[in-house]
XYZ file of N, CA and C in Angstrom:
624
model
N -18.996 -18.117 -26.574
C -18.843 -19.209 -25.493
C -18.008 -20.366 -25.942
N -16.980 -20.694 -25.340
C -16.206 -21.900 -25.574
C -16.898 -23.078 -24.903
N -17.222 -24.069 -25.761
C -17.861 -25.245 -25.199
C -16.727 -26.110 -24.269
N -17.294 -26.611 -23.190
C -16.455 -27.407 -22.322
C -16.912 -28.796 -22.223
N -15.966 -29.717 -22.145
C -16.242 -31.110 -22.066
C -15.915 -31.459 -20.891
N -16.783 -32.238 -20.025
C -16.444 -32.659 -18.768
C -15.274 -33.820 -18.690
N -14.547 -33.610 -17.788
C -13.305 -34.607 -17.648
C -13.801 -35.972 -17.546
N -14.907 -36.248 -16.729
C -15.539 -37.411 -16.565
C -17.097 -37.345 -16.561
N -17.702 -38.274 -17.141
C -19.278 -38.055 -16.886
C -19.681 -38.964 -15.729
N -20.851 -38.562 -15.254
C -21.248 -39.234 -14.059
C -21.411 -40.798 -14.179
N -21.599 -41.271 -15.494
C -21.769 -42.663 -15.700
C -20.447 -43.364 -15.687
N -19.315 -42.626 -15.883
C -18.095 -43.235 -15.878
C -17.332 -43.218 -14.494
N -17.776 -42.466 -13.670
C -17.242 -42.468 -12.272
C -18.156 -42.921 -11.204
N -18.058 -44.039 -10.800
C -19.067 -44.530 -9.879
C -18.515 -44.663 -8.373
N -19.074 -44.209 -7.408
C -18.502 -44.137 -6.176
C -19.459 -45.060 -5.218
N -18.787 -45.753 -4.250
C -19.572 -46.491 -3.460
C -20.480 -45.723 -2.413
N -21.795 -46.194 -2.233
C -22.588 -45.523 -1.235
C -22.033 -45.672 0.158
N -22.315 -44.782 0.958
C -21.845 -44.724 2.368
C -22.745 -45.821 3.036
N -22.114 -46.667 3.792
C -22.834 -47.762 4.735
C -22.628 -47.362 6.072
N -23.812 -47.108 6.757
C -23.753 -46.768 8.156
C -23.911 -48.080 8.896
N -22.970 -48.467 9.731
C -23.063 -49.761 10.474
C -23.629 -49.425 11.858
N -24.821 -49.994 12.083
C -25.580 -49.739 13.248
C -25.195 -50.690 14.360
N -25.043 -50.086 15.557
C -24.782 -51.042 16.690
C -26.096 -51.664 17.129
N -26.103 -52.869 17.427
C -27.286 -53.530 17.902
C -27.373 -53.344 19.354
N -28.339 -52.648 19.847
C -28.559 -52.346 21.182
C -29.909 -52.826 21.536
N -30.132 -53.323 22.860
C -31.462 -53.706 23.369
C -31.581 -52.994 24.809
N -32.765 -52.474 25.044
C -33.136 -51.932 26.282
C -34.093 -52.929 26.951
N -33.468 -53.174 28.147
C -34.234 -54.238 28.949
C -33.959 -54.065 30.549
N -34.651 -54.879 31.403
C -34.353 -54.903 32.696
C -34.062 -56.338 33.219
N -33.803 -56.463 34.451
C -33.539 -57.918 34.898
C -34.771 -58.740 34.674
N -35.930 -58.133 34.791
C -37.137 -58.935 34.581
C -37.539 -59.277 33.137
N -36.577 -58.726 32.265
C -36.822 -59.065 30.810
C -37.764 -58.021 30.174
N -38.311 -57.097 30.982
C -39.249 -56.065 30.394
C -38.464 -54.897 29.955
N -39.026 -54.187 29.037
C -38.368 -52.980 28.445
C -38.039 -51.924 29.543
N -36.936 -51.330 29.704
C -36.540 -50.471 30.693
C -35.578 -49.407 30.031
N -35.955 -48.189 29.881
C -35.166 -47.112 29.132
C -34.019 -46.841 30.005
N -33.808 -47.205 31.160
C -32.724 -46.837 31.990
C -31.478 -47.893 31.797
N -31.696 -48.953 31.242
C -30.762 -50.044 31.104
C -30.412 -50.218 29.624
N -29.119 -50.335 29.376
C -28.734 -50.588 27.921
C -27.934 -51.844 27.817
N -28.175 -52.576 26.847
C -27.431 -53.828 26.698
C -26.576 -53.683 25.441
N -25.370 -53.946 25.732
C -24.182 -53.773 24.556
C -24.048 -55.000 23.879
N -24.042 -55.036 22.622
C -23.800 -56.291 21.778
C -22.390 -56.346 21.591
N -21.768 -57.650 21.855
C -20.375 -58.019 21.794
C -20.320 -59.321 20.903
N -19.761 -59.111 19.637
C -19.749 -60.244 18.855
C -21.200 -60.869 18.427
N -21.343 -62.044 18.875
C -22.722 -62.692 18.398
C -23.446 -62.808 19.788
N -22.929 -62.500 20.936
C -23.538 -62.696 22.162
C -23.811 -61.320 22.933
N -24.897 -61.239 23.543
C -25.234 -59.962 24.150
C -24.874 -60.013 25.698
N -24.165 -59.055 26.152
C -23.720 -58.980 27.496
C -24.308 -57.798 28.131
N -25.258 -57.999 29.129
C -26.000 -56.852 29.718
C -25.092 -56.117 30.612
N -25.076 -54.731 30.535
C -24.374 -53.846 31.409
C -25.021 -52.521 31.380
N -25.235 -51.982 32.650
C -25.878 -50.699 32.698
C -24.774 -49.710 32.468
N -24.840 -48.824 31.415
C -23.900 -47.818 31.071
C -24.083 -46.500 31.680
N -25.255 -45.832 31.349
C -25.638 -44.584 31.753
C -27.162 -44.688 31.937
N -27.688 -43.629 32.583
C -29.113 -43.422 32.534
C -29.416 -43.027 31.122
N -30.680 -43.233 30.550
C -30.929 -43.069 29.180
C -30.622 -41.720 28.637
N -31.009 -40.503 29.298
C -30.681 -39.270 28.801
C -29.141 -39.023 28.657
N -28.393 -39.384 29.733
C -26.923 -39.087 29.680
C -26.438 -39.856 28.517
N -26.657 -41.070 28.366
C -26.025 -41.985 27.260
C -26.285 -41.410 25.891
N -27.579 -40.997 25.632
C -27.876 -40.548 24.226
C -27.480 -39.141 24.080
N -27.431 -38.459 25.040
C -26.991 -36.965 24.938
C -25.381 -36.972 24.632
N -24.671 -37.691 25.311
C -23.151 -37.811 25.078
C -22.998 -38.335 23.716
N -23.792 -39.416 23.268
C -23.480 -40.005 21.997
C -23.759 -38.944 20.839
N -24.901 -38.169 20.991
C -25.270 -37.082 20.086
C -24.227 -36.046 19.991
N -23.720 -35.593 21.163
C -22.655 -34.630 21.269
C -21.449 -35.001 20.430
N -20.959 -36.431 20.751
C -19.784 -36.935 20.127
C -19.894 -36.953 18.518
N -21.084 -37.462 18.120
C -21.326 -37.628 16.854
C -21.336 -36.318 16.012
N -21.908 -35.232 16.627
C -21.900 -33.833 16.039
C -20.449 -33.369 16.053
N -19.748 -33.448 17.042
C -18.303 -33.017 17.015
C -17.491 -33.655 16.058
N -17.705 -35.009 15.954
C -16.918 -35.894 15.071
C -17.224 -35.538 13.555
N -18.455 -35.284 13.291
C -18.917 -34.930 11.989
C -18.475 -33.592 11.615
N -18.442 -32.665 12.566
C -17.975 -31.287 12.255
C -16.475 -31.318 11.964
N -15.750 -32.136 12.716
C -14.360 -32.157 12.441
C -14.004 -32.761 11.117
N -14.800 -33.768 10.774
C -14.574 -34.382 9.276
C -14.927 -33.404 8.188
N -15.995 -32.636 8.445
C -16.401 -31.664 7.396
C -15.232 -30.550 7.263
N -14.867 -30.103 8.409
C -13.824 -29.051 8.468
C -12.562 -29.573 7.736
N -12.228 -30.813 7.912
C -11.018 -31.414 7.278
C -11.227 -31.563 5.774
N -12.431 -32.021 5.440
C -12.811 -32.065 4.029
C -12.608 -30.774 3.277
N -13.277 -29.692 3.939
C -13.174 -28.321 3.502
C -11.784 -27.824 3.221
N -10.970 -27.972 4.173
C -9.508 -27.664 4.029
C -8.796 -28.295 2.946
N -8.961 -29.605 2.822
C -8.374 -30.450 1.783
C -8.862 -30.087 0.365
N -10.133 -29.810 0.226
C -10.704 -29.311 -1.105
C -10.240 -27.969 -1.467
N -10.408 -27.018 -0.572
C -9.913 -25.703 -0.787
C -8.530 -25.507 -1.159
N -7.631 -26.319 -0.616
C -6.263 -26.317 -0.832
C -5.998 -26.571 -2.407
N -6.829 -27.368 -2.982
C -6.732 -27.577 -4.495
C -7.586 -26.605 -5.272
N -8.757 -26.347 -4.840
C -9.711 -25.647 -5.558
C -9.178 -24.194 -5.860
N -8.465 -23.702 -4.904
C -7.856 -22.308 -5.046
C -6.939 -22.130 -6.185
N -6.512 -23.258 -6.674
C -5.459 -23.116 -7.842
C -6.089 -23.464 -9.224
N -7.513 -23.665 -9.134
C -8.148 -23.959 -10.292
C -8.110 -22.683 -11.272
N -7.671 -22.942 -12.475
C -7.405 -21.841 -13.361
C -8.293 -22.064 -14.692
N -9.244 -22.843 -14.555
C -10.304 -23.191 -15.659
C -9.695 -24.048 -16.704
N -8.525 -24.608 -16.337
C -7.934 -25.635 -17.360
C -8.173 -27.079 -16.941
N -8.075 -27.933 -17.875
C -8.290 -29.328 -17.448
C -7.114 -29.819 -16.494
N -6.009 -29.212 -16.799
C -4.711 -29.766 -15.974
C -5.015 -29.373 -14.425
N -5.455 -28.198 -14.294
C -5.828 -27.897 -12.759
C -6.943 -28.544 -12.268
N -7.945 -28.909 -13.116
C -9.034 -29.807 -12.777
C -8.682 -31.178 -12.346
N -7.611 -31.647 -12.996
C -7.096 -33.105 -12.671
C -6.569 -33.179 -11.268
N -6.072 -32.018 -10.679
C -5.467 -32.115 -9.440
C -6.283 -32.421 -8.288
N -7.631 -32.116 -8.409
C -8.354 -32.240 -7.196
C -9.362 -33.494 -7.156
N -9.348 -34.323 -8.249
C -10.241 -35.534 -8.278
C -9.803 -36.486 -7.348
N -8.470 -36.710 -7.101
C -8.177 -37.770 -6.123
C -8.764 -37.439 -4.767
N -8.673 -36.254 -4.351
C -9.288 -35.916 -3.049
C -10.849 -36.017 -3.009
N -11.338 -35.518 -4.152
C -12.868 -35.598 -4.178
C -13.259 -37.161 -4.029
N -12.496 -37.988 -4.761
C -12.780 -39.506 -4.749
C -12.764 -40.007 -3.499
N -11.687 -39.638 -2.729
C -11.375 -40.254 -1.374
C -12.468 -39.725 -0.362
N -12.856 -38.516 -0.435
C -13.913 -38.065 0.400
C -15.152 -38.665 0.103
N -15.660 -38.681 -1.072
C -16.879 -39.325 -1.520
C -16.929 -40.764 -1.179
N -15.836 -41.490 -1.328
C -15.796 -42.910 -1.006
C -15.889 -43.163 0.498
N -15.359 -42.278 1.331
C -15.415 -42.344 2.800
C -16.821 -42.035 3.316
N -17.298 -40.844 2.808
C -18.686 -40.503 3.208
C -19.274 -39.415 2.300
N -20.263 -39.693 1.607
C -20.922 -38.933 0.463
C -21.520 -37.635 1.255
N -22.091 -37.877 2.430
C -22.757 -36.906 3.110
C -21.708 -35.867 3.656
N -20.504 -36.258 3.923
C -19.561 -35.310 4.449
C -18.990 -34.516 3.251
N -18.967 -34.995 2.073
C -18.579 -34.304 0.840
C -19.706 -33.209 0.551
N -20.884 -33.692 0.691
C -21.894 -32.606 0.394
C -21.859 -31.506 1.361
N -21.759 -31.781 2.617
C -21.681 -30.709 3.656
C -20.391 -29.843 3.438
N -19.366 -30.408 3.061
C -18.097 -29.618 2.760
C -18.367 -28.665 1.511
N -18.968 -29.161 0.510
C -19.154 -28.321 -0.688
C -20.077 -27.170 -0.291
N -21.039 -27.440 0.414
C -22.016 -26.419 0.865
C -21.280 -25.339 1.673
N -20.462 -25.830 2.630
C -19.764 -25.001 3.409
C -18.768 -24.075 2.655
N -18.060 -24.678 1.567
C -17.171 -23.984 0.659
C -17.943 -22.850 -0.099
N -19.277 -23.131 -0.635
C -19.937 -22.185 -1.311
C -20.181 -20.818 -0.464
N -20.465 -21.115 0.781
C -20.782 -20.088 1.894
C -19.530 -19.240 2.148
N -18.458 -19.957 2.446
C -17.182 -19.267 2.913
C -16.426 -18.627 1.897
N -16.582 -19.137 0.570
C -15.725 -18.592 -0.535
C -16.636 -18.048 -1.737
N -17.759 -17.433 -1.291
C -18.702 -16.943 -2.350
C -18.120 -15.964 -3.144
N -16.905 -15.225 -2.714
C -16.313 -14.203 -3.553
C -15.192 -14.734 -4.198
N -15.099 -16.123 -4.429
C -13.980 -16.733 -5.141
C -14.509 -17.567 -6.239
N -14.703 -16.850 -7.508
C -15.396 -17.468 -8.613
C -14.709 -18.789 -9.037
N -13.294 -18.858 -8.995
C -12.681 -20.089 -9.419
C -12.971 -21.278 -8.446
N -13.054 -20.959 -7.260
C -13.449 -22.050 -6.256
C -14.887 -22.492 -6.429
N -15.811 -21.639 -6.676
C -17.180 -21.873 -6.962
C -17.249 -22.721 -8.180
N -16.581 -22.324 -9.170
C -16.580 -23.140 -10.450
C -16.103 -24.580 -10.216
N -14.992 -24.751 -9.243
C -14.560 -26.090 -8.970
C -15.708 -26.946 -8.281
N -16.470 -26.204 -7.438
C -17.620 -26.947 -6.853
C -18.610 -27.422 -7.934
N -18.930 -26.538 -8.860
C -19.861 -26.916 -9.931
C -19.262 -28.167 -10.744
N -17.955 -28.049 -11.004
C -17.378 -29.242 -11.676
C -17.522 -30.554 -10.956
N -17.252 -30.425 -9.540
C -17.357 -31.604 -8.780
C -18.863 -32.170 -8.943
N -19.816 -31.292 -8.727
C -21.216 -31.786 -8.766
C -21.668 -32.235 -10.133
N -20.908 -31.752 -11.152
C -21.224 -32.369 -12.528
C -20.836 -33.858 -12.553
N -20.069 -34.281 -11.609
C -19.629 -35.607 -11.637
C -20.584 -36.726 -10.973
N -21.573 -36.090 -10.473
C -22.564 -36.915 -9.729
C -23.992 -36.660 -10.364
N -24.809 -37.817 -10.226
C -26.238 -37.610 -10.789
C -27.096 -36.743 -9.721
N -28.149 -36.096 -10.224
C -28.905 -35.385 -9.222
C -29.405 -36.190 -8.215
N -29.810 -37.316 -8.371
C -30.460 -38.228 -7.337
C -29.463 -38.384 -6.216
N -28.103 -38.422 -6.451
C -27.143 -38.664 -5.422
C -27.026 -37.414 -4.629
N -27.302 -36.182 -5.101
C -27.103 -34.942 -4.466
C -28.471 -34.306 -4.233
N -29.580 -34.941 -4.255
C -30.830 -34.271 -4.286
C -31.160 -33.525 -2.971
N -30.459 -33.791 -1.727
C -30.773 -33.221 -0.513
C -30.001 -31.987 -0.476
N -28.945 -31.649 -1.096
C -28.303 -30.402 -0.988
C -27.653 -29.806 -2.364
N -27.664 -30.639 -3.398
C -27.232 -30.192 -4.699
C -28.000 -28.986 -5.291
N -29.208 -29.134 -5.383
C -30.085 -28.123 -5.929
C -29.865 -26.601 -5.180
N -29.702 -26.694 -3.974
C -29.386 -25.477 -3.187
C -28.151 -24.817 -3.593
N -27.072 -25.629 -3.780
C -25.843 -25.111 -4.255
C -26.046 -24.636 -5.709
N -26.881 -25.269 -6.503
C -27.063 -24.879 -7.851
C -27.718 -23.457 -7.962
N -28.742 -23.305 -7.092
C -29.375 -21.913 -6.951
C -28.474 -20.891 -6.565
N -27.602 -21.090 -5.653
C -26.524 -20.137 -5.171
C -25.567 -19.683 -6.281
N -25.185 -20.724 -7.034
C -24.259 -20.410 -8.171
C -24.798 -19.663 -9.224
N -26.152 -20.116 -9.601
C -26.933 -19.457 -10.667
C -27.225 -18.023 -10.303
N -27.345 -17.621 -9.028
C -27.552 -16.141 -8.609
C -26.439 -15.500 -8.406
N -25.270 -15.993 -8.660
C -23.914 -15.301 -8.351
C -23.885 -14.167 -9.453
N -23.206 -13.037 -9.103
C -23.036 -11.868 -10.022
C -22.104 -12.198 -11.060
N -21.030 -13.211 -10.894
C -20.191 -13.562 -11.802
C -20.679 -14.320 -13.031
N -20.473 -13.914 -14.249
C -21.204 -14.680 -15.430
C -20.409 -15.985 -15.574
N -19.182 -16.103 -15.272
C -18.397 -17.447 -15.510
C -19.132 -18.463 -14.395
N -19.315 -18.035 -13.233
C -19.968 -18.834 -12.053
C -21.342 -19.299 -12.780
N -22.102 -18.298 -13.233
C -23.439 -18.749 -13.880
C -23.314 -19.722 -14.869
N -22.286 -19.529 -15.762
C -22.132 -20.469 -16.874
C -21.765 -21.929 -16.345
N -20.944 -21.922 -15.391
C -20.552 -23.248 -14.920
C -21.816 -23.835 -14.163
N -22.634 -23.051 -13.508
C -23.892 -23.499 -12.796
C -24.856 -24.143 -13.974
N -24.925 -23.329 -15.104
C -25.705 -23.796 -16.167
C -25.178 -25.073 -16.709
N -23.937 -25.237 -16.890
C -23.344 -26.611 -17.320
C -23.696 -27.633 -16.318
N -23.763 -27.367 -15.043
C -24.141 -28.269 -14.045
C -25.633 -28.767 -14.262
N -26.447 -27.759 -14.542
C -27.776 -28.096 -14.676
C -28.088 -28.819 -15.931
N -27.339 -28.570 -16.938
C -27.383 -29.284 -18.178
C -26.892 -30.740 -18.091
N -25.853 -30.970 -17.300
C -25.369 -32.278 -16.985
C -26.293 -33.054 -16.222
N -26.993 -32.472 -15.346
C -28.085 -33.344 -14.599
C -29.320 -33.683 -15.436
N -29.478 -32.764 -16.433
C -30.575 -33.241 -17.480
C -31.812 -33.591 -16.879
N -32.323 -32.718 -15.858
C -33.574 -33.039 -15.242
C -34.583 -31.752 -15.466
N -35.673 -32.029 -16.049
C -36.625 -30.980 -16.547
C -37.263 -30.320 -15.245
N -37.278 -30.984 -14.039
C -37.852 -30.346 -12.957
C -36.994 -29.186 -12.408
N -35.808 -29.006 -13.008
C -35.043 -27.908 -12.493
C -35.165 -26.726 -13.429
N -36.017 -26.835 -14.445
C -36.311 -25.754 -15.512
C -36.637 -24.482 -14.836
N -37.705 -24.478 -13.902
C -38.190 -23.244 -13.319
C -36.927 -22.349 -12.767
N -35.885 -23.079 -12.140
C -34.783 -22.372 -11.529
C -34.003 -21.541 -12.687
N -33.676 -22.210 -13.832
C -33.129 -21.639 -14.891
C -33.786 -20.484 -15.509
N -35.172 -20.731 -15.697
C -35.949 -19.616 -16.362
C -36.007 -18.321 -15.523
N -35.827 -18.523 -14.326
C -36.092 -17.271 -13.470
C -34.733 -16.571 -13.049
N -33.653 -17.008 -13.674
C -32.429 -16.317 -13.413
C -32.283 -15.055 -14.306
N -31.813 -14.020 -13.650
C -31.716 -12.804 -14.301
C -30.179 -12.797 -14.971
N -30.196 -12.663 -16.296
C -28.957 -12.648 -17.030
C -28.901 -11.612 -18.156
N -27.819 -10.840 -18.119
C -27.653 -9.723 -19.008
C -26.696 -9.965 -20.245
N -25.801 -10.816 -19.913
C -24.771 -11.085 -21.037
C -25.529 -12.090 -22.079
N -25.352 -11.604 -23.396
C -26.070 -12.154 -24.470
C -25.547 -13.530 -24.659
N -24.270 -13.884 -24.632
C -23.728 -15.163 -24.797
C -24.222 -16.121 -23.894
N -24.276 -15.618 -22.438
C -24.786 -16.525 -21.482
C -26.221 -16.810 -21.518
N -26.969 -15.713 -21.862
C -28.484 -15.986 -22.059
C -28.694 -17.045 -23.185
N -27.856 -16.814 -24.276
C -28.137 -17.896 -25.346
C -27.792 -19.204 -24.946
N -26.611 -19.361 -24.063
C -26.499 -20.806 -23.560
C -27.515 -21.279 -22.667
N -27.968 -20.425 -21.803
C -29.147 -20.915 -20.880
C -30.378 -21.287 -21.695
N -30.602 -20.378 -22.748
C -31.813 -20.804 -23.526
C -31.743 -22.102 -24.312
N -30.370 -22.376 -24.697
C -30.197 -23.676 -25.442
C -30.487 -24.797 -24.487
N -30.019 -24.650 -23.170
C -30.251 -25.623 -22.070
C -31.734 -25.835 -21.823
N -32.448 -24.698 -21.753
C -33.781 -24.856 -21.543
C -34.552 -25.584 -22.585
N -34.164 -25.171 -23.915
C -34.797 -25.865 -25.052
C -34.565 -27.368 -25.043
N -33.323 -27.738 -24.645
C -32.945 -29.154 -24.585
C -33.811 -29.904 -23.681
N -33.921 -29.310 -22.415
C -34.754 -29.964 -21.268
C -36.258 -29.921 -21.530
N -36.778 -28.887 -22.391
C -38.105 -28.919 -22.714
C -38.399 -29.850 -23.714
N -37.548 -30.198 -24.667
C -37.682 -30.977 -25.955
C -37.671 -32.391 -25.491
């Protein structure tokens, strides 16, 4: 097994956390009492009351818009990432080509990046080089940043039939350096001697 050195460590590449700007809204009636049928829109530093929709219609329309908008952003991120991942040939030069896009998506919305990477794993599960690209991307972030979806991707990659994908997944687990992930690695079925030796070395490191 050839040892691989990560292009960047998670400590060297820091991304801004996503900030959700909440709209300040108040539900009230002319009497000043709470009324779910009336919505007050905040404009600047003053509140201008205006009845927009009945409660159900307003929130249903906003939820629908948010879902469609998020889906569009995820699809766009998937397309941009796959355009680069498909040319990954396990070299550092080909790895360099996709970092700019990963950085842009992560800076814009880390949750969109996570959803896009999950989608890519599902849609391109038969493309080892694309899956290895996903593993490299995740190596660039700490486990705590990806805890809601990262371990699920890790499990999918470790259970892949391709040994190179398993190797990259093991590299990811090693990079996260978290002993709580040990049960995942210990239960992986692996027949290649060189890969088993690599997995065992990571297990020993995390146990020590």
